[in-house]
mmCIF file of C-alpha atoms in Angstrom:
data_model
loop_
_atom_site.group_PDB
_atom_site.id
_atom_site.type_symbol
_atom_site.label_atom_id
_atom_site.label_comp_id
_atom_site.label_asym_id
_atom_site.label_seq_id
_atom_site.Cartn_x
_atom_site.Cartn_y
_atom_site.Cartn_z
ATOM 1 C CA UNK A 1384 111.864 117.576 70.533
ATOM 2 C CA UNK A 1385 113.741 118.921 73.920
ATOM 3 C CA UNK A 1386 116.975 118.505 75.077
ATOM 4 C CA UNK A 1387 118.227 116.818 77.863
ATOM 5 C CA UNK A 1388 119.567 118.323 80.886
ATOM 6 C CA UNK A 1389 122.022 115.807 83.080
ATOM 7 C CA UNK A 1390 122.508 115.880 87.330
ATOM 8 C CA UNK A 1391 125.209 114.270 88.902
ATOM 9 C CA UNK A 1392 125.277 113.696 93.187
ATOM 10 C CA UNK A 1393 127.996 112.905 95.007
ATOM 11 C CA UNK A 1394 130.765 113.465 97.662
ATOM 12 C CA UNK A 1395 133.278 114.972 94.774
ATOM 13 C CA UNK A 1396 136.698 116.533 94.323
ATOM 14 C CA UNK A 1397 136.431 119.607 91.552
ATOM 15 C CA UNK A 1398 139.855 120.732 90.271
ATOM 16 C CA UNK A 1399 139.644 123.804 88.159
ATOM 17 C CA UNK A 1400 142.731 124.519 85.868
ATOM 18 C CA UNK A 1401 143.088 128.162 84.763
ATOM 19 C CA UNK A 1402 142.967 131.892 86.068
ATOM 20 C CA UNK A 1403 141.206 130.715 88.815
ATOM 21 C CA UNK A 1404 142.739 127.358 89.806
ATOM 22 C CA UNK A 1405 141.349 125.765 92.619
ATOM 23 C CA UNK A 1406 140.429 122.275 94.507
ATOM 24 C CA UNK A 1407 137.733 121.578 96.311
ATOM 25 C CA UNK A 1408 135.980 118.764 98.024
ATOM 26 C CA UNK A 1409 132.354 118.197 99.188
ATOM 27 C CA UNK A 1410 129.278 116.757 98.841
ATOM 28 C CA UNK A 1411 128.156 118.635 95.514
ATOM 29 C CA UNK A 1412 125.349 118.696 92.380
ATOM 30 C CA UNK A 1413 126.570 118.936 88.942
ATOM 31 C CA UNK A 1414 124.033 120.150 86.532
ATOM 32 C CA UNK A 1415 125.429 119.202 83.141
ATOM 33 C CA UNK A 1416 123.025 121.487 80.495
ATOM 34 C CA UNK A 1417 122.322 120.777 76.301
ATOM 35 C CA UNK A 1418 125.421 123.092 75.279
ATOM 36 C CA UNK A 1419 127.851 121.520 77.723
ATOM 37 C CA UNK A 1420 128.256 123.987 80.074
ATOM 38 C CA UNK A 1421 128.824 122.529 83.378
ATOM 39 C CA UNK A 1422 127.914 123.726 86.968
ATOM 40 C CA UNK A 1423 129.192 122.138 90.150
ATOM 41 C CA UNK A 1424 126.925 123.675 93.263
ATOM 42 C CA UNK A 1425 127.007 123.004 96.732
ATOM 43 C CA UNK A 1426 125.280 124.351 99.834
ATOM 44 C CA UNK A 1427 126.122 127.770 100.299
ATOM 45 C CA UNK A 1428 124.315 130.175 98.068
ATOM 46 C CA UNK A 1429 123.349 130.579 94.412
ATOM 47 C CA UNK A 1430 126.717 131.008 92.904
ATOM 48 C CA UNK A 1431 128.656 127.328 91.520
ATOM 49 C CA UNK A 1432 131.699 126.637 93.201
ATOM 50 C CA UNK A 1433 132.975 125.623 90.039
ATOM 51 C CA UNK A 1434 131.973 126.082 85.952
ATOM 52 C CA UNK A 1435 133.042 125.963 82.651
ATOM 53 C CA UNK A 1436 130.806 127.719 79.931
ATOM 54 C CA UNK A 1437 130.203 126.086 76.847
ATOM 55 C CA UNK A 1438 133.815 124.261 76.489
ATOM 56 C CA UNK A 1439 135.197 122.965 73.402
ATOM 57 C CA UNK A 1440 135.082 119.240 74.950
ATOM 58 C CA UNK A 1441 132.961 117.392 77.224
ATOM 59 C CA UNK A 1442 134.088 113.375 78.736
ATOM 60 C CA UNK A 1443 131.771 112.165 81.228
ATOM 61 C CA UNK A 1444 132.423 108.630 82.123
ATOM 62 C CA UNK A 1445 129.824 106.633 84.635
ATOM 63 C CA UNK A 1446 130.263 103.005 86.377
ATOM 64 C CA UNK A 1447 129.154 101.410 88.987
ATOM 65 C CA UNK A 1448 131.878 103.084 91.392
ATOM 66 C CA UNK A 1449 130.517 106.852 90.174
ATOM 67 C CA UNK A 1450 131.371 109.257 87.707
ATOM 68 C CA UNK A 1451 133.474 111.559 86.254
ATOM 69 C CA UNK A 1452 133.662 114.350 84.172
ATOM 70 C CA UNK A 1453 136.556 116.240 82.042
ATOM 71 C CA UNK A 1454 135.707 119.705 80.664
ATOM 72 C CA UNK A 1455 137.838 121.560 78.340
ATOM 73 C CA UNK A 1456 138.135 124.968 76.868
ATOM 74 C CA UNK A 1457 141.502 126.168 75.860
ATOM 75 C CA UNK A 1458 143.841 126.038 78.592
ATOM 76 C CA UNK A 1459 140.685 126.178 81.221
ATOM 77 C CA UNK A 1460 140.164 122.762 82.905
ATOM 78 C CA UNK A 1461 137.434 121.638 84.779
ATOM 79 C CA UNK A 1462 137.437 117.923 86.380
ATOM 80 C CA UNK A 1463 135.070 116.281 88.677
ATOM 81 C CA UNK A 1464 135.945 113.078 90.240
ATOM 82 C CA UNK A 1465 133.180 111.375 92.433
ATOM 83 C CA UNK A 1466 134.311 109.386 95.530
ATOM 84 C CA UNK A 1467 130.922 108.147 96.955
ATOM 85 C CA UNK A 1468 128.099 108.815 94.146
ATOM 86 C CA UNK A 1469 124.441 109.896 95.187
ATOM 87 C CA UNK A 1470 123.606 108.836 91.628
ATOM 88 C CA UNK A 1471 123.016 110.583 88.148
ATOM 89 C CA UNK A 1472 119.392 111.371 86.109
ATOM 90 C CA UNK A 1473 118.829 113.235 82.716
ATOM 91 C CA UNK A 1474 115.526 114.916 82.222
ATOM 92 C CA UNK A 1475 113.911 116.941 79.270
ATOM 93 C CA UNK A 1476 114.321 120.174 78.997
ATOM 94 C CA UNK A 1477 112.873 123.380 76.614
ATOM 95 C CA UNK A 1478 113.684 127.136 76.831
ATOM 96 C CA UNK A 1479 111.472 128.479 79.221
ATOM 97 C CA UNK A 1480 108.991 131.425 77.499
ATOM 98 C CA UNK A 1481 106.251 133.331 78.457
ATOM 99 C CA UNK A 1482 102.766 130.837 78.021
ATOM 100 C CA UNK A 1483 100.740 132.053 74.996
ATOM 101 C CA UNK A 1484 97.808 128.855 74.859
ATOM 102 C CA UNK A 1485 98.235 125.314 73.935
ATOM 103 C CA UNK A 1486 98.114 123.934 70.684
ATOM 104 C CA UNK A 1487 94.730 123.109 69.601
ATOM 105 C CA UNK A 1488 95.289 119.651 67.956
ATOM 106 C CA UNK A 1489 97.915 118.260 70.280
ATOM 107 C CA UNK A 1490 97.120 119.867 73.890
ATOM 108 C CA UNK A 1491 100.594 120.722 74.040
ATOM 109 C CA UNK A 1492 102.028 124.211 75.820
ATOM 110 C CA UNK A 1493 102.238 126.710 73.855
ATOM 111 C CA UNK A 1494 105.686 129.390 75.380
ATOM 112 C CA UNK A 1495 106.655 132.635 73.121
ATOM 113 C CA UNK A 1496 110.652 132.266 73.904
ATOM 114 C CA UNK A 1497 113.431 133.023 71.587
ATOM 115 C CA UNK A 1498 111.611 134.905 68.400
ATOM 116 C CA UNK A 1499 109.355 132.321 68.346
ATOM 117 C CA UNK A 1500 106.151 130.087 69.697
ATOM 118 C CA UNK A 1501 107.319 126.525 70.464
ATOM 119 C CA UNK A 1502 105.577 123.399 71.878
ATOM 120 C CA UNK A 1503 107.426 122.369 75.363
ATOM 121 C CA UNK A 1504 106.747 118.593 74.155
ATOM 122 C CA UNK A 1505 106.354 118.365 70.139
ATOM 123 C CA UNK A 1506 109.152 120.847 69.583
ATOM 124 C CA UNK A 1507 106.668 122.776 67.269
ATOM 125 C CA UNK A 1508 108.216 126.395 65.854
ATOM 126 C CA UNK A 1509 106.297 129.480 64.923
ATOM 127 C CA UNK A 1510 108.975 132.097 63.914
ATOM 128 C CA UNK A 1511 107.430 135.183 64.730
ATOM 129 C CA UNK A 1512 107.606 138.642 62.667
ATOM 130 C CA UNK A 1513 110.129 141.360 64.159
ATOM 131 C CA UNK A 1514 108.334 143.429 66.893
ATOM 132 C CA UNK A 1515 104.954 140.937 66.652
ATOM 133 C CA UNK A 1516 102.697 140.702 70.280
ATOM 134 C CA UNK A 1517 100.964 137.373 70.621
ATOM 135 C CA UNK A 1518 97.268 137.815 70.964
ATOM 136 C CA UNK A 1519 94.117 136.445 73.514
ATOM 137 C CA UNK A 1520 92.425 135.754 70.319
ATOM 138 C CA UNK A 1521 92.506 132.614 68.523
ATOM 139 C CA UNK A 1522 92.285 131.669 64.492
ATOM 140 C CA UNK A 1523 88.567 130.634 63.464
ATOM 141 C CA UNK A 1524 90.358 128.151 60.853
ATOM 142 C CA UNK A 1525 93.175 126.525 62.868
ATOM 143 C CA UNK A 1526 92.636 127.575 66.718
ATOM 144 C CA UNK A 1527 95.774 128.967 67.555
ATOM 145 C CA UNK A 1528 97.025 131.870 68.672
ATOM 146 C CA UNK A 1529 96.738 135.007 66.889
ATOM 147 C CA UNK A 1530 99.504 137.605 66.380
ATOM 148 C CA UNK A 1531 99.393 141.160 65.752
ATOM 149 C CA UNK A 1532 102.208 142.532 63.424
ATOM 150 C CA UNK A 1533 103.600 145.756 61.895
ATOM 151 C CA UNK A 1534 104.774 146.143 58.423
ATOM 152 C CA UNK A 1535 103.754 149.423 56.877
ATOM 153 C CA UNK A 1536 100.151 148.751 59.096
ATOM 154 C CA UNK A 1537 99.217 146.592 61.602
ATOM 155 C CA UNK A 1538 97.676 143.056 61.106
ATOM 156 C CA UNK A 1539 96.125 140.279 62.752
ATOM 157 C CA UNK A 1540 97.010 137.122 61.817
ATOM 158 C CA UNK A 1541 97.163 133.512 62.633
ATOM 159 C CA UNK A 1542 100.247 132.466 64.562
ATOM 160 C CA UNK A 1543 101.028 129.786 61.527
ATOM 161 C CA UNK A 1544 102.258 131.509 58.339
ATOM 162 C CA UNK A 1545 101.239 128.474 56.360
ATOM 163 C CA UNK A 1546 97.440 129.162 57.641
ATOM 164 C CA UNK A 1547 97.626 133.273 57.020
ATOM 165 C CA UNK A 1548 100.666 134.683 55.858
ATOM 166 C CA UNK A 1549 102.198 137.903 56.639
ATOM 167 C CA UNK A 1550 103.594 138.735 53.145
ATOM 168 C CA UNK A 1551 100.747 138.219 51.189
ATOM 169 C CA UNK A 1552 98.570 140.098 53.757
ATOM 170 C CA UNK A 1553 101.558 143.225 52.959
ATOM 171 C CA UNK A 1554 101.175 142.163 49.713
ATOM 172 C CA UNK A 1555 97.729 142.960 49.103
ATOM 173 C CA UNK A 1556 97.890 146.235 51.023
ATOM 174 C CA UNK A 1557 101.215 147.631 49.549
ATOM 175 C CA UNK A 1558 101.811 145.956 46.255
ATOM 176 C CA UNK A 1559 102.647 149.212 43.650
ATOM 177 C CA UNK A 1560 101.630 151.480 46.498
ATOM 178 C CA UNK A 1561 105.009 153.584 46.102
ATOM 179 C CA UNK A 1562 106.992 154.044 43.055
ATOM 180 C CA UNK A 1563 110.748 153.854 43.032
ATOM 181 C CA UNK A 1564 112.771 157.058 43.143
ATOM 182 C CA UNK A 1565 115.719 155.831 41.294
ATOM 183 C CA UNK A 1566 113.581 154.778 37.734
ATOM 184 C CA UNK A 1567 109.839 155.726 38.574
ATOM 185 C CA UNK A 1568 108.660 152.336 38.487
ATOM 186 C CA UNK A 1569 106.004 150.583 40.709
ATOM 187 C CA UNK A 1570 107.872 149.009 44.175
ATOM 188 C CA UNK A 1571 106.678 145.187 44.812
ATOM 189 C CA UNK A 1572 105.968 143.012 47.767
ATOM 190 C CA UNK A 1573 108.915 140.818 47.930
ATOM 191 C CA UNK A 1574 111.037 138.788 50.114
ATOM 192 C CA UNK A 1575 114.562 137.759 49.299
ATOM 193 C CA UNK A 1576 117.164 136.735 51.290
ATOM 194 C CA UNK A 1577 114.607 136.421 54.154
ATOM 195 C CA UNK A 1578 113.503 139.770 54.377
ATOM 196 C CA UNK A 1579 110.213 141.276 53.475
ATOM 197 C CA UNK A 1580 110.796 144.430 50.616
ATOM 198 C CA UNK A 1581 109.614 147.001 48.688
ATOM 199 C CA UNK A 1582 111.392 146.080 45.215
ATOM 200 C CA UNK A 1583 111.810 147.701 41.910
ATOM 201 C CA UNK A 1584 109.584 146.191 39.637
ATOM 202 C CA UNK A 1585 112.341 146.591 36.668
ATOM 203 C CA UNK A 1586 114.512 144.255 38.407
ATOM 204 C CA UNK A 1587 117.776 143.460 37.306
ATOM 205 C CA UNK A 1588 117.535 146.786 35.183
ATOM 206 C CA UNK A 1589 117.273 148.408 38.403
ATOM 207 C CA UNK A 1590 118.575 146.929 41.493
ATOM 208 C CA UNK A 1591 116.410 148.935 44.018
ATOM 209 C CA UNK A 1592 114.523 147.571 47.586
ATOM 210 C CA UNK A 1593 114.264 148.577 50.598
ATOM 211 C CA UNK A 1594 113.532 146.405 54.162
ATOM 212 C CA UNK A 1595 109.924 147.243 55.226
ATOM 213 C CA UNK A 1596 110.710 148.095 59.035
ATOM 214 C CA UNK A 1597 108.499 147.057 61.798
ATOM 215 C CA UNK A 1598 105.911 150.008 61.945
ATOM 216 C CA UNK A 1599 103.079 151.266 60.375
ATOM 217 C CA UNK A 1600 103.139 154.138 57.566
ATOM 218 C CA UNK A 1601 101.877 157.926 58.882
ATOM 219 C CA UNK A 1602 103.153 159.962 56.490
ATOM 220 C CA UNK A 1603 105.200 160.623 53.506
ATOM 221 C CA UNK A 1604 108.613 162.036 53.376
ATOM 222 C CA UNK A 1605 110.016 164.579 50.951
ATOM 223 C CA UNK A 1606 111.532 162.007 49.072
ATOM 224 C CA UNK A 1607 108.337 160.664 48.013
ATOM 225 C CA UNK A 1608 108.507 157.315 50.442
ATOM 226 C CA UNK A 1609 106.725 156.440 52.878
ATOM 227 C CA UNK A 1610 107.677 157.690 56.302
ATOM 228 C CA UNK A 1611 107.055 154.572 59.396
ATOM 229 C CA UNK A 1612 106.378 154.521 63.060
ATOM 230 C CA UNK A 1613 108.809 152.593 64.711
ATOM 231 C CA UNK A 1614 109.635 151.867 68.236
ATOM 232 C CA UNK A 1615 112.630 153.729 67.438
ATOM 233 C CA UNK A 1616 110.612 156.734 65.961
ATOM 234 C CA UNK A 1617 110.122 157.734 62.991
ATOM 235 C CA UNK A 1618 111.864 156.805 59.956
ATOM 236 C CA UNK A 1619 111.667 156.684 56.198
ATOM 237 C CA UNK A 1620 111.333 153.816 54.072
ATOM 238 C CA UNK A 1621 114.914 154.358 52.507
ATOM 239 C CA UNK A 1622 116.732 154.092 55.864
ATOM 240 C CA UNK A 1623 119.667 156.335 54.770
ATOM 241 C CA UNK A 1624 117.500 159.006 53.574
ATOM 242 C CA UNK A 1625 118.783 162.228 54.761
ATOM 243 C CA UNK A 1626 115.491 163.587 56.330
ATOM 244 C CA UNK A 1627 115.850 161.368 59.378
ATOM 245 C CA UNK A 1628 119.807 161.054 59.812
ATOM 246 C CA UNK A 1629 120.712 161.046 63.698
#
């Protein structure tokens, strides 16, 4: 689910302890956001008068004579003490992304932000591949989005990995497609640790993989790999070969 982002009005005195120690007084908004950092505008321009980023501690105390609040981070102080108080809301809030749809089932926005596809009201997460573009398209079985990602070629998929999953789609294409140059035997489709490889198939006996990189194969190297394109160029599945050192 979202987060909550916190506003405080008021005529206010701001003391700031630290490299840039200061006191100020005016009629101000404090915009308290989800990882504490706090921001204390007032009329002139876009800049705060006053902030503390992330700090290690965070007091805010609210009656019915106003509010205050007590920052800390190190020896940087930040204190806001209200004398007449407009008032104080909290409202929702998501990490704004670029739209992509809506979910089909729930209605709910669809936003590609962070690596991923969230809902701005469910709090639904689609981790999305390294170097994936979401699609106009749509999954016949689900309805959502569809993505288009490289990993030794390129593939459209649905957005959810439990509907049509990127591995076994690799799988299929590249299982035993290249052979290992330390042993000679057949590289599989794996993922360990997270990652997506091309593993010896004598495992433990030989301790062999290599990351599939976000690109699509075009050739073959000397060393008998597969060479990728990348958005970085070209590069060979063993990313220390020698054939491609920089």
């Amino acid at each position: 689910m979202s987060e909550t982002i916190r506003v405080f009005a008021g005529d206010c005195t701001t003391t700031f302890e630290g490299a840039r120690a200061r006191t100020q007084r005016g009629r101000v908004a404090i915009v308290v956001k989800p990882d504490r950092t706090v921001l204390v505008h007032d009329a002139d321009g876009y800049q705060p008068v006053a902030w503390l980023t992330r700090p290690d501690s965070l007091t805010v105390e609210t009656d019915e004579g106003g509010f205050g609040l007590l920052a800390r981070a190190g020896e940087q102080v930040l204190r806001v003490v209200s004398h007449e108080s407009s008032g104080w809301v909290e409202y929702p809030v998501t990490e704004a992304g670029v739209p992509v749809g809506s979910h089909p089932e729930t209605g709910d926005p669809l936003v590609r932000a962070g690596g991923a596809v969230r809902g701005l009201d469910t709090g639904v997460r689609y981790p999305l591949p390294a170097g994936a573009t979401v699609l106009d398209d749509t999954c016949d079985d689900c309805g959502l989005p569809k993505i288009r990602a490289e990993a030794g070629d390129a593939f459209e998929l649905c957005l959810d990995r439990a509907c049509e999953s990127l591995d076994e789609a690799v799988r299929e294409r590249f299982d035993r497609e290249w052979t290992c140059p330390e042993c000679g035997s057949d590289l599989r489709i794996i993922r360990r640790g997270g990652r997506l490889l091309a593993g010896c198939d004598a495992y433990p006996d030989c301790e062999t993989a290599f990351a599939i990189p976000a690109g699509v194969v075009v050739d073959e190297c000397d060393c008998g790999l597969p060479v990728f394109e990348t958005a970085r160029g070209r590069r060979c599945l063993d990313g220390t070969c020698e054939r491609f050192e920089r």
